[in-house]
PDB file of C-alpha atoms in Angstrom:
ATOM      1  CA  MET A 325      96.277 118.602  74.261  1.00 77.00           C
ATOM      2  CA  ALA A 326      94.883 116.681  77.245  1.00 88.00           C
ATOM      3  CA  ILE A 327      97.461 115.253  79.639  1.00 96.00           C
ATOM      4  CA  ALA A 328      96.570 112.445  82.068  1.00 97.00           C
ATOM      5  CA  LYS A 329      97.794 112.883  85.645  1.00 97.00           C
ATOM      6  CA  ILE A 330      97.308 111.127  88.980  1.00 97.00           C
ATOM      7  CA  LEU A 331      97.438 112.670  92.450  1.00 97.00           C
ATOM      8  CA  LEU A 332      98.247 110.678  95.595  1.00 96.00           C
ATOM      9  CA  TYR A 333      97.714 112.425  98.923  1.00 97.00           C
ATOM     10  CA  TYR A 334      96.588 112.322 102.530  1.00 97.00           C
ATOM     11  CA  GLY A 335      95.908 114.773 105.303  1.00 97.00           C
ATOM     12  CA  ILE A 336      95.730 113.713 108.950  1.00 97.00           C
ATOM     13  CA  THR A 337      93.657 116.153 110.969  1.00 97.00           C
ATOM     14  CA  PRO A 338      90.537 115.937 113.173  1.00 96.00           C
ATOM     15  CA  ILE A 339      87.331 116.168 111.136  1.00 97.00           C
ATOM     16  CA  SER A 340      84.135 116.767 113.082  1.00 96.00           C
ATOM     17  CA  ASP A 341      81.756 116.057 110.175  1.00 98.00           C
ATOM     18  CA  PRO A 342      83.249 113.474 107.777  1.00 98.00           C
ATOM     19  CA  GLU A 343      79.957 113.169 105.874  1.00 98.00           C
ATOM     20  CA  ALA A 344      80.016 116.870 104.983  1.00 98.00           C
ATOM     21  CA  ILE A 345      83.588 116.507 103.684  1.00 98.00           C
ATOM     22  CA  ARG A 346      82.560 113.426 101.704  1.00 98.00           C
ATOM     23  CA  LEU A 347      79.728 115.286  99.990  1.00 98.00           C
ATOM     24  CA  TRP A 348      81.972 118.263  99.200  1.00 98.00           C
ATOM     25  CA  GLN A 349      84.743 116.068  97.815  1.00 98.00           C
ATOM     26  CA  ARG A 350      82.344 114.013  95.719  1.00 98.00           C
ATOM     27  CA  GLU A 351      80.777 117.138  94.213  1.00 98.00           C
ATOM     28  CA  LEU A 352      84.184 118.715  93.581  1.00 98.00           C
ATOM     29  CA  ALA A 353      85.723 115.657  91.927  1.00 98.00           C
ATOM     30  CA  ASN A 354      82.584 114.957  89.865  1.00 98.00           C
ATOM     31  CA  SER A 355      82.413 118.549  88.640  1.00 98.00           C
ATOM     32  CA  LEU A 356      85.992 118.261  87.375  1.00 98.00           C
ATOM     33  CA  GLY A 357      85.529 114.885  85.698  1.00 98.00           C
ATOM     34  CA  LEU A 358      87.902 113.070  88.033  1.00 98.00           C
ATOM     35  CA  ARG A 359      87.928 109.400  88.944  1.00 98.00           C
ATOM     36  CA  GLY A 360      89.616 107.636  91.831  1.00 98.00           C
ATOM     37  CA  ARG A 361      89.155 106.705  95.482  1.00 97.00           C
ATOM     38  CA  ILE A 362      88.819 109.089  98.395  1.00 98.00           C
ATOM     39  CA  ILE A 363      88.439 107.996 102.010  1.00 97.00           C
ATOM     40  CA  VAL A 364      87.252 110.429 104.681  1.00 98.00           C
ATOM     41  CA  SER A 365      87.145 109.730 108.414  1.00 97.00           C
ATOM     42  CA  HIS A 366      87.291 111.626 111.687  1.00 96.00           C
ATOM     43  CA  GLN A 367      91.079 111.176 111.304  1.00 96.00           C
ATOM     44  CA  GLY A 368      91.364 113.094 108.015  1.00 97.00           C
ATOM     45  CA  ILE A 369      91.377 112.358 104.282  1.00 98.00           C
ATOM     46  CA  ASN A 370      93.263 109.880 102.074  1.00 97.00           C
ATOM     47  CA  GLY A 371      92.898 109.729  98.324  1.00 97.00           C
ATOM     48  CA  THR A 372      94.163 109.095  94.832  1.00 97.00           C
ATOM     49  CA  VAL A 373      92.454 110.714  91.855  1.00 98.00           C
ATOM     50  CA  GLY A 374      93.163 110.918  88.155  1.00 98.00           C
ATOM     51  CA  GLY A 375      92.099 112.998  85.197  1.00 98.00           C
ATOM     52  CA  ASP A 376      93.175 115.788  82.879  1.00 97.00           C
ATOM     53  CA  LEU A 377      96.068 117.924  84.119  1.00 97.00           C
ATOM     54  CA  ASP A 378      94.068 121.153  84.325  1.00 97.00           C
ATOM     55  CA  ALA A 379      91.238 119.471  86.220  1.00 98.00           C
ATOM     56  CA  VAL A 380      93.638 117.796  88.637  1.00 98.00           C
ATOM     57  CA  LYS A 381      95.395 121.123  89.285  1.00 98.00           C
ATOM     58  CA  LEU A 382      92.076 122.780  90.074  1.00 98.00           C
ATOM     59  CA  TYR A 383      91.083 119.899  92.357  1.00 98.00           C
ATOM     60  CA  ARG A 384      94.324 120.296  94.303  1.00 98.00           C
ATOM     61  CA  ARG A 385      93.869 124.055  94.630  1.00 98.00           C
ATOM     62  CA  ARG A 386      90.261 123.834  95.817  1.00 98.00           C
ATOM     63  CA  THR A 387      91.023 121.050  98.277  1.00 98.00           C
ATOM     64  CA  ARG A 388      93.783 123.153  99.798  1.00 97.00           C
ATOM     65  CA  GLU A 389      91.354 126.037 100.266  1.00 97.00           C
ATOM     66  CA  TYR A 390      89.893 124.084 103.178  1.00 96.00           C
ATOM     67  CA  GLN A 391      92.118 125.257 106.033  1.00 95.00           C
ATOM     68  CA  ALA A 392      92.663 121.819 107.560  1.00 95.00           C
ATOM     69  CA  PHE A 393      93.955 120.533 104.196  1.00 97.00           C
ATOM     70  CA  ALA A 394      96.110 123.556 103.307  1.00 96.00           C
ATOM     71  CA  ASP A 395      99.415 121.775 103.961  1.00 94.00           C
ATOM     72  CA  ILE A 396      98.674 118.454 102.268  1.00 96.00           C
ATOM     73  CA  ASP A 397     101.596 117.074 100.260  1.00 95.00           C
ATOM     74  CA  PHE A 398     100.191 116.091  96.858  1.00 97.00           C
ATOM     75  CA  LYS A 399     102.317 113.585  94.934  1.00 96.00           C
ATOM     76  CA  TRP A 400     102.082 113.749  91.127  1.00 95.00           C
ATOM     77  CA  SER A 401     102.540 110.910  88.659  1.00 94.00           C
ATOM     78  CA  GLU A 402     101.802 110.191  85.012  1.00 94.00           C
ATOM     79  CA  GLY A 403      98.461 108.621  84.148  1.00 95.00           C
ATOM     80  CA  THR A 404      97.977 105.974  81.469  1.00 94.00           C
ATOM     81  CA  GLY A 405      95.642 108.180  79.451  1.00 96.00           C
ATOM     82  CA  LEU A 406      92.118 109.551  79.092  1.00 96.00           C
ATOM     83  CA  ASP A 407      89.083 108.064  77.364  1.00 95.00           C
ATOM     84  CA  GLU A 408      87.015 109.821  74.689  1.00 94.00           C
ATOM     85  CA  HIS A 409      85.080 111.654  77.411  1.00 94.00           C
ATOM     86  CA  GLY A 410      88.210 112.876  79.175  1.00 94.00           C
ATOM     87  CA  TYR A 411      88.021 110.432  82.093  1.00 96.00           C
ATOM     88  CA  SER A 412      91.089 108.709  83.531  1.00 97.00           C
ATOM     89  CA  LEU A 413      91.776 105.230  82.168  1.00 96.00           C
ATOM     90  CA  ASP A 414      93.398 104.287  85.477  1.00 96.00           C
ATOM     91  CA  PHE A 415      90.193 104.228  87.560  1.00 96.00           C
ATOM     92  CA  PRO A 416      86.802 102.693  86.682  1.00 94.00           C
ATOM     93  CA  ARG A 417      84.809 105.345  88.580  1.00 96.00           C
ATOM     94  CA  LEU A 418      84.863 107.850  91.417  1.00 98.00           C
ATOM     95  CA  SER A 419      84.399 106.457  94.932  1.00 98.00           C
ATOM     96  CA  VAL A 420      84.179 108.764  97.959  1.00 98.00           C
ATOM     97  CA  LYS A 421      83.446 107.023 101.261  1.00 98.00           C
ATOM     98  CA  VAL A 422      83.373 107.688 104.995  1.00 98.00           C
ATOM     99  CA  ARG A 423      85.155 105.073 107.095  1.00 96.00           C
ATOM    100  CA  PRO A 424      86.016 104.737 110.796  1.00 94.00           C
ATOM    101  CA  GLU A 425      89.754 104.820 109.984  1.00 94.00           C
ATOM    102  CA  LEU A 426      91.873 106.292 107.222  1.00 93.00           C
ATOM    103  CA  VAL A 427      93.778 103.009 107.211  1.00 92.00           C
ATOM    104  CA  SER A 428      91.796  99.904 108.148  1.00 88.00           C
ATOM    105  CA  PHE A 429      93.938  98.542 110.963  1.00 90.00           C
ATOM    106  CA  GLY A 430      90.777  97.711 112.909  1.00 86.00           C
ATOM    107  CA  VAL A 431      91.747  99.780 115.956  1.00 84.00           C
ATOM    108  CA  PRO A 432      90.162 103.204 115.348  1.00 80.00           C
ATOM    109  CA  GLU A 433      90.520 104.342 118.968  1.00 81.00           C
ATOM    110  CA  ALA A 434      94.101 103.128 119.469  1.00 83.00           C
ATOM    111  CA  VAL A 435      95.779 106.032 117.694  1.00 89.00           C
ATOM    112  CA  HIS A 436      94.899 109.649 118.430  1.00 92.00           C
ATOM    113  CA  VAL A 437      94.916 112.467 115.895  1.00 94.00           C
ATOM    114  CA  GLY A 438      95.557 116.106 116.718  1.00 94.00           C
ATOM    115  CA  ASP A 439      95.865 119.321 114.748  1.00 89.00           C
ATOM    116  CA  ARG A 440      99.457 118.415 113.829  1.00 90.00           C
ATOM    117  CA  GLY A 441      98.724 114.847 112.768  1.00 93.00           C
ATOM    118  CA  VAL A 442      99.049 111.517 114.539  1.00 95.00           C
ATOM    119  CA  VAL A 443      99.926 111.932 118.207  1.00 95.00           C
ATOM    120  CA  GLY A 444     102.969 109.874 119.172  1.00 95.00           C
ATOM    121  CA  GLY A 445     103.931 108.684 115.696  1.00 96.00           C
ATOM    122  CA  GLY A 446     107.393 107.803 114.451  1.00 97.00           C
ATOM    123  CA  LYS A 447     109.896 110.488 113.501  1.00 98.00           C
ATOM    124  CA  HIS A 448     109.764 111.533 109.854  1.00 98.00           C
ATOM    125  CA  LEU A 449     112.938 111.003 107.834  1.00 98.00           C
ATOM    126  CA  SER A 450     113.640 112.498 104.421  1.00 98.00           C
ATOM    127  CA  PRO A 451     115.046 110.096 101.803  1.00 98.00           C
ATOM    128  CA  GLU A 452     118.493 111.563 102.439  1.00 98.00           C
ATOM    129  CA  GLU A 453     118.122 111.009 106.185  1.00 98.00           C
ATOM    130  CA  VAL A 454     117.102 107.399 105.576  1.00 98.00           C
ATOM    131  CA  ASN A 455     120.335 106.736 103.711  1.00 98.00           C
ATOM    132  CA  ALA A 456     122.354 108.609 106.312  1.00 98.00           C
ATOM    133  CA  LEU A 457     120.888 106.545 109.153  1.00 98.00           C
ATOM    134  CA  VAL A 458     121.698 103.299 107.336  1.00 98.00           C
ATOM    135  CA  ALA A 459     125.204 104.534 106.536  1.00 98.00           C
ATOM    136  CA  GLU A 460     125.758 105.379 110.212  1.00 98.00           C
ATOM    137  CA  ARG A 461     124.229 102.331 111.878  1.00 97.00           C
ATOM    138  CA  GLY A 462     124.388  99.678 109.176  1.00 97.00           C
ATOM    139  CA  ASP A 463     122.680  96.341 109.705  1.00 96.00           C
ATOM    140  CA  GLU A 464     121.320  97.499 113.049  1.00 98.00           C
ATOM    141  CA  VAL A 465     118.618  99.374 111.087  1.00 98.00           C
ATOM    142  CA  ALA A 466     115.484  97.350 110.286  1.00 98.00           C
ATOM    143  CA  PHE A 467     113.177  98.364 107.454  1.00 98.00           C
ATOM    144  CA  PHE A 468     109.588  97.388 108.331  1.00 98.00           C
ATOM    145  CA  ASP A 469     107.120  97.003 105.463  1.00 98.00           C
ATOM    146  CA  GLY A 470     103.708  98.497 106.271  1.00 96.00           C
ATOM    147  CA  ARG A 471     101.933  97.088 103.212  1.00 96.00           C
ATOM    148  CA  ASN A 472     100.230  93.825 102.299  1.00 93.00           C
ATOM    149  CA  ALA A 473     102.725  91.012 101.799  1.00 93.00           C
ATOM    150  CA  TRP A 474     101.984  90.599  98.078  1.00 93.00           C
ATOM    151  CA  GLU A 475     103.060  94.196  97.473  1.00 96.00           C
ATOM    152  CA  ALA A 476     106.474  93.467  98.972  1.00 97.00           C
ATOM    153  CA  ARG A 477     106.987  90.570  96.584  1.00 96.00           C
ATOM    154  CA  LEU A 478     107.171  93.103  93.748  1.00 96.00           C
ATOM    155  CA  GLY A 479     109.417  95.630  95.465  1.00 97.00           C
ATOM    156  CA  LYS A 480     110.828  96.414  98.904  1.00 98.00           C
ATOM    157  CA  PHE A 481     113.754  97.923 100.738  1.00 98.00           C
ATOM    158  CA  LYS A 482     116.773  95.649 100.893  1.00 95.00           C
ATOM    159  CA  ASP A 483     116.573  93.068 103.692  1.00 96.00           C
ATOM    160  CA  ALA A 484     113.266  94.503 104.923  1.00 98.00           C
ATOM    161  CA  VAL A 485     111.072  92.761 107.480  1.00 97.00           C
ATOM    162  CA  VAL A 486     107.888  91.847 105.597  1.00 97.00           C
ATOM    163  CA  PRO A 487     104.998  90.865 107.891  1.00 95.00           C
ATOM    164  CA  PRO A 488     102.933  87.977 106.462  1.00 92.00           C
ATOM    165  CA  VAL A 489      99.708  89.970 106.240  1.00 90.00           C
ATOM    166  CA  GLY A 490      96.906  89.890 103.702  1.00 84.00           C
ATOM    167  CA  THR A 491      95.163  93.067 104.900  1.00 84.00           C
ATOM    168  CA  SER A 492      95.964  95.986 107.172  1.00 85.00           C
ATOM    169  CA  HIS A 493      93.735  94.403 109.851  1.00 85.00           C
ATOM    170  CA  ASP A 494      96.353  91.682 110.361  1.00 89.00           C
ATOM    171  CA  PHE A 495      99.040  94.067 111.616  1.00 92.00           C
ATOM    172  CA  ALA A 496      97.491  94.890 114.999  1.00 89.00           C
ATOM    173  CA  ALA A 497      97.273  91.272 116.155  1.00 90.00           C
ATOM    174  CA  GLN A 498     100.810  90.445 115.044  1.00 92.00           C
ATOM    175  CA  ILE A 499     102.311  93.514 116.692  1.00 93.00           C
ATOM    176  CA  SER A 500     100.440  93.101 119.989  1.00 89.00           C
ATOM    177  CA  GLY A 501     101.119  89.342 119.910  1.00 91.00           C
ATOM    178  CA  GLY A 502     104.870  89.912 120.081  1.00 91.00           C
ATOM    179  CA  LYS A 503     105.799  88.631 116.618  1.00 93.00           C
ATOM    180  CA  PHE A 504     108.265  91.481 116.098  1.00 95.00           C
ATOM    181  CA  ASP A 505     109.496  91.998 119.662  1.00 96.00           C
ATOM    182  CA  HIS A 506     113.044  91.130 118.558  1.00 96.00           C
ATOM    183  CA  LEU A 507     113.099  94.516 116.821  1.00 97.00           C
ATOM    184  CA  LYS A 508     112.130  96.584 119.862  1.00 97.00           C
ATOM    185  CA  ASP A 509     115.661  97.771 120.671  1.00 97.00           C
ATOM    186  CA  ARG A 510     116.702  98.427 117.060  1.00 98.00           C
ATOM    187  CA  PRO A 511     116.076 101.515 114.904  1.00 98.00           C
ATOM    188  CA  VAL A 512     113.008 100.615 112.822  1.00 98.00           C
ATOM    189  CA  ILE A 513     112.139 102.476 109.620  1.00 98.00           C
ATOM    190  CA  THR A 514     108.533 101.857 108.626  1.00 98.00           C
ATOM    191  CA  TYR A 515     107.619 102.398 105.005  1.00 98.00           C
ATOM    192  CA  CYS A 516     104.581 102.243 102.723  1.00 97.00           C
ATOM    193  CA  THR A 517     103.494 103.610  99.353  1.00 96.00           C
ATOM    194  CA  GLY A 518     102.791 107.276 100.082  1.00 95.00           C
ATOM    195  CA  GLY A 519     103.191 107.449 103.848  1.00 95.00           C
ATOM    196  CA  VAL A 520      99.709 107.314 105.356  1.00 96.00           C
ATOM    197  CA  ARG A 521      99.823 103.726 106.581  1.00 95.00           C
ATOM    198  CA  CYS A 522     103.079 104.380 108.427  1.00 97.00           C
ATOM    199  CA  GLU A 523     101.674 107.423 110.215  1.00 97.00           C
ATOM    200  CA  PHE A 524      99.473 105.016 112.151  1.00 95.00           C
ATOM    201  CA  LEU A 525     101.684 101.920 112.072  1.00 96.00           C
ATOM    202  CA  SER A 526     104.653 103.744 113.598  1.00 97.00           C
ATOM    203  CA  ALA A 527     102.453 104.965 116.452  1.00 96.00           C
ATOM    204  CA  MET A 528     101.196 101.425 117.059  1.00 95.00           C
ATOM    205  CA  LEU A 529     104.783 100.130 117.282  1.00 96.00           C
ATOM    206  CA  LEU A 530     105.767 102.837 119.760  1.00 96.00           C
ATOM    207  CA  GLN A 531     102.720 102.035 121.888  1.00 95.00           C
ATOM    208  CA  GLN A 532     103.917  98.421 122.052  1.00 94.00           C
ATOM    209  CA  GLY A 533     107.307  99.388 123.450  1.00 96.00           C
ATOM    210  CA  PHE A 534     109.439  99.803 120.337  1.00 97.00           C
ATOM    211  CA  LYS A 535     112.071 102.350 121.337  1.00 97.00           C
ATOM    212  CA  GLU A 536     113.220 103.959 118.069  1.00 98.00           C
ATOM    213  CA  VAL A 537     110.694 104.131 115.222  1.00 98.00           C
ATOM    214  CA  TYR A 538     110.876 106.198 112.055  1.00 98.00           C
ATOM    215  CA  GLN A 539     108.777 106.709 108.942  1.00 98.00           C
ATOM    216  CA  ILE A 540     109.817 107.905 105.487  1.00 98.00           C
ATOM    217  CA  ASP A 541     108.433 111.324 104.697  1.00 96.00           C
ATOM    218  CA  GLY A 542     106.329 110.838 101.563  1.00 96.00           C
ATOM    219  CA  GLY A 543     106.763 107.075 101.625  1.00 97.00           C
ATOM    220  CA  ILE A 544     108.287 104.937  98.906  1.00 97.00           C
ATOM    221  CA  VAL A 545     107.084 107.414  96.290  1.00 96.00           C
ATOM    222  CA  ARG A 546     109.262 110.257  97.562  1.00 97.00           C
ATOM    223  CA  TYR A 547     112.243 107.946  98.133  1.00 98.00           C
ATOM    224  CA  GLY A 548     111.962 106.574  94.601  1.00 96.00           C
ATOM    225  CA  GLU A 549     111.691 110.066  93.145  1.00 95.00           C
ATOM    226  CA  LYS A 550     114.960 110.967  94.865  1.00 97.00           C
ATOM    227  CA  TYR A 551     117.066 107.873  94.242  1.00 96.00           C
ATOM    228  CA  GLY A 552     115.354 105.930  91.443  1.00 95.00           C
ATOM    229  CA  ASN A 553     116.884 102.460  91.250  1.00 94.00           C
ATOM    230  CA  ASN A 554     120.192 103.612  92.756  1.00 94.00           C
ATOM    231  CA  GLY A 555     119.233 103.651  96.423  1.00 96.00           C
ATOM    232  CA  LEU A 556     118.127 101.084  98.988  1.00 97.00           C
ATOM    233  CA  TRP A 557     114.830 100.311  97.236  1.00 97.00           C
ATOM    234  CA  GLU A 558     114.708  97.371  94.838  1.00 97.00           C
ATOM    235  CA  GLY A 559     111.992  96.247  92.441  1.00 96.00           C
ATOM    236  CA  SER A 560     108.678  97.803  91.403  1.00 96.00           C
ATOM    237  CA  LEU A 561     106.073  99.699  93.418  1.00 96.00           C
ATOM    238  CA  ALA A 562     102.538  98.260  93.476  1.00 94.00           C
ATOM    239  CA  VAL A 563      99.833 100.915  93.111  1.00 94.00           C
ATOM    240  CA  PHE A 564      96.067 100.660  93.508  1.00 90.00           C
ATOM    241  CA  ASP A 565      94.923 101.834  90.105  1.00 92.00           C
ATOM    242  CA  GLY A 566      94.947 100.627  86.521  1.00 90.00           C
ATOM    243  CA  ARG A 567      98.723 100.998  86.184  1.00 92.00           C
ATOM    244  CA  GLU A 568      99.235  98.298  88.851  1.00 92.00           C
ATOM    245  CA  LEU A 569     103.006  98.919  88.966  1.00 92.00           C
ATOM    246  CA  VAL A 570     105.278 101.953  88.915  1.00 94.00           C
ATOM    247  CA  ASP A 571     109.029 101.816  88.249  1.00 95.00           C
ATOM    248  CA  PHE A 572     111.401 104.576  89.318  1.00 94.00           C
ATOM    249  CA  GLY A 573     113.611 104.370  86.256  1.00 90.00           C
ATOM    250  CA  PRO A 574     114.955 102.063  83.547  1.00 89.00           C
ATOM    251  CA  ASP A 575     116.704  98.773  84.287  1.00 88.00           C
ATOM    252  CA  VAL A 576     114.527  98.051  87.299  1.00 94.00           C
ATOM    253  CA  LYS A 577     115.418  94.834  89.138  1.00 94.00           C
ATOM    254  CA  THR A 578     112.758  92.115  88.964  1.00 95.00           C
ATOM    255  CA  ILE A 579     112.668  90.467  92.395  1.00 96.00           C
ATOM    256  CA  SER A 580     109.414  88.491  92.049  1.00 96.00           C
ATOM    257  CA  THR A 581     108.713  85.168  90.360  1.00 96.00           C
ATOM    258  CA  CYS A 582     105.685  83.625  88.673  1.00 95.00           C
ATOM    259  CA  ASP A 583     103.399  81.727  91.056  1.00 93.00           C
ATOM    260  CA  SER A 584     102.923  79.075  88.387  1.00 93.00           C
ATOM    261  CA  CYS A 585     106.297  78.397  86.754  1.00 95.00           C
ATOM    262  CA  GLY A 586     108.771  80.269  88.954  1.00 95.00           C
ATOM    263  CA  GLN A 587     110.226  82.460  86.219  1.00 96.00           C
ATOM    264  CA  PRO A 588     111.141  86.078  87.066  1.00 96.00           C
ATOM    265  CA  THR A 589     108.228  88.424  86.366  1.00 96.00           C
ATOM    266  CA  SER A 590     106.379  91.349  87.911  1.00 94.00           C
ATOM    267  CA  LEU A 591     103.102  90.862  86.040  1.00 93.00           C
ATOM    268  CA  LEU A 592     100.092  90.840  88.367  1.00 93.00           C
ATOM    269  CA  ALA A 593      96.960  88.767  87.943  1.00 91.00           C
ATOM    270  CA  ASN A 594      93.735  88.023  89.801  1.00 89.00           C
ATOM    271  CA  CYS A 595      92.135  84.731  90.761  1.00 89.00           C
ATOM    272  CA  GLY A 596      89.846  83.287  88.104  1.00 86.00           C
ATOM    273  CA  ASP A 597      86.949  83.362  90.556  1.00 88.00           C
ATOM    274  CA  ASP A 598      85.682  86.881  89.979  1.00 81.00           C
ATOM    275  CA  THR A 599      84.579  87.307  93.603  1.00 86.00           C
ATOM    276  CA  CYS A 600      88.081  86.515  94.923  1.00 88.00           C
ATOM    277  CA  VAL A 601      90.326  89.385  96.059  1.00 84.00           C
ATOM    278  CA  ARG A 602      93.655  87.516  96.065  1.00 87.00           C
ATOM    279  CA  ARG A 603      96.494  88.877  93.928  1.00 90.00           C
ATOM    280  CA  PHE A 604      99.000  86.647  92.173  1.00 93.00           C
ATOM    281  CA  ILE A 605     102.170  87.126  90.181  1.00 94.00           C
ATOM    282  CA  CYS A 606     101.860  85.321  86.873  1.00 94.00           C
ATOM    283  CA  CYS A 607     104.079  85.600  83.784  1.00 94.00           C
ATOM    284  CA  PRO A 608     102.562  86.143  80.295  1.00 93.00           C
ATOM    285  CA  GLN A 609     103.137  82.506  79.319  1.00 94.00           C
ATOM    286  CA  CYS A 610     101.179  81.041  82.237  1.00 94.00           C
ATOM    287  CA  GLN A 611      97.388  81.150  82.344  1.00 90.00           C
ATOM    288  CA  GLN A 612      96.688  79.298  85.599  1.00 90.00           C
ATOM    289  CA  VAL A 613      97.625  79.634  89.275  1.00 90.00           C
ATOM    290  CA  LYS A 614      96.675  77.710  92.393  1.00 90.00           C
ATOM    291  CA  CYS A 615      94.475  79.821  94.642  1.00 91.00           C
ATOM    292  CA  PRO A 616      94.322  78.710  98.314  1.00 90.00           C
ATOM    293  CA  ASP A 617      90.575  79.364  98.274  1.00 89.00           C
ATOM    294  CA  HIS A 618      89.574  78.182  94.791  1.00 90.00           C
ATOM    295  CA  GLY A 619      92.209  75.683  93.688  1.00 89.00           C
ATOM    296  CA  LEU A 620      93.736  75.674  90.217  1.00 89.00           C
ATOM    297  CA  THR A 621      92.142  78.524  88.322  1.00 85.00           C
ATOM    298  CA  LYS A 622      92.620  80.534  85.157  1.00 89.00           C
ATOM    299  CA  VAL A 623      93.927  83.976  86.006  1.00 87.00           C
ATOM    300  CA  ARG A 624      92.243  87.268  85.127  1.00 85.00           C
ATOM    301  CA  ARG A 625      94.483  90.016  83.869  1.00 78.00           C
ATOM    302  CA  ALA A 626      94.128  93.743  84.484  1.00 67.00           C
ATOM    303  CA  GLY A 627      91.158  95.228  82.661  1.00 56.00           C
ATOM    304  CA  GLU A 628      89.166  92.012  82.461  1.00 57.00           C
ATOM    305  CA  PRO A 629      85.656  92.356  83.946  1.00 50.00           C
ATOM    306  CA  SER A 630      84.718  91.076  87.380  1.00 46.00           C
ATOM    307  CA  ILE A 631      81.493  90.666  89.306  1.00 40.00           C
ATOM    308  CA  ALA A 632      83.477  91.946  92.287  1.00 40.00           C
ATOM    309  CA  ASP A 633      84.029  95.070  90.181  1.00 42.00           C
ATOM    310  CA  GLY A 634      87.574  95.860  91.164  1.00 40.00           C
ATOM    311  CA  ALA A 635      87.605  94.112  94.526  1.00 37.00           C
ATOM    312  CA  ALA A 636      91.118  92.792  94.071  1.00 36.00           C
ATOM    313  CA  ALA A 637      92.425  96.263  93.575  1.00 39.00           C
ATOM    314  CA  SER A 638      90.735  97.540  96.724  1.00 38.00           C
ATOM    315  CA  THR A 639      92.057  95.061  99.269  1.00 36.00           C
ATOM    316  CA  GLY A 640      94.624  97.591 100.436  1.00 42.00           C
ATOM    317  CA  GLU A 641      94.557 101.318 101.024  1.00 50.00           C
ATOM    318  CA  PRO A 642      95.780 103.643  98.273  1.00 53.00           C
ATOM    319  CA  GLN A 643      98.875 104.576 100.201  1.00 63.00           C
TER     320      GLN A 643
END
């Protein structure tokens, strides 16, 4: 019986020929019938792919055969299902691209990558070490969200600092502009979905004079696997595939409200203009939201077609 699985992963290591890696990864994933998104740059690889369990296992094994990727931490999760051809229902296609950065902060030369990862990044903390640090130092600790602001509306660490950003590009200007200078002398724990964004974000904060910066090893995913809904995380985790949201257990707390009526909900929707990439939170009873760019518009739900062909789901990086 076919079993649908999804892999989330990244590997930060210098790559001299990203185009060669792109071609290899595209051929490998295509040959195994996988769908998803893979980004390759001179800084490494970042991806999320889905398909049948056996195919995903083989993809992981063959990717690790490349020496630079041998130590990649692959994070497993359940897929929604497979279509009649065995393809993942959580991704519309396979996309493998070369980009200047693994995470699009817009400053590709600001952070340096060596054989052991990002040079000068924040200290990695296990989920247990995160809780221990908070237990020891209490409210002095600041959680710093490294994702797009709409993701934090659905779920975040308690009392986290959530930068008002629409894309990863917005972080660099806000950090260098001094918006978060009040945190420079406090212990700051950066966090993001699977960890890759914080590899670079934590280094950027340290470059700007922040004295004590951490990152969660494996990101929100690993923390949620450890503590479920019984830790410092609250709400749902936004993901960049057809599932849209992942919960870490039953009785998850709904922290977001409908953009139309204000009722508690975690249901995502897109702007009715099918070229718009804005995400909204809209309960099942409401059919319209007010988009800053397009005014009052009927929402599009997950799975409905778009000329932009998935643009709303690609406004942030997979991790």
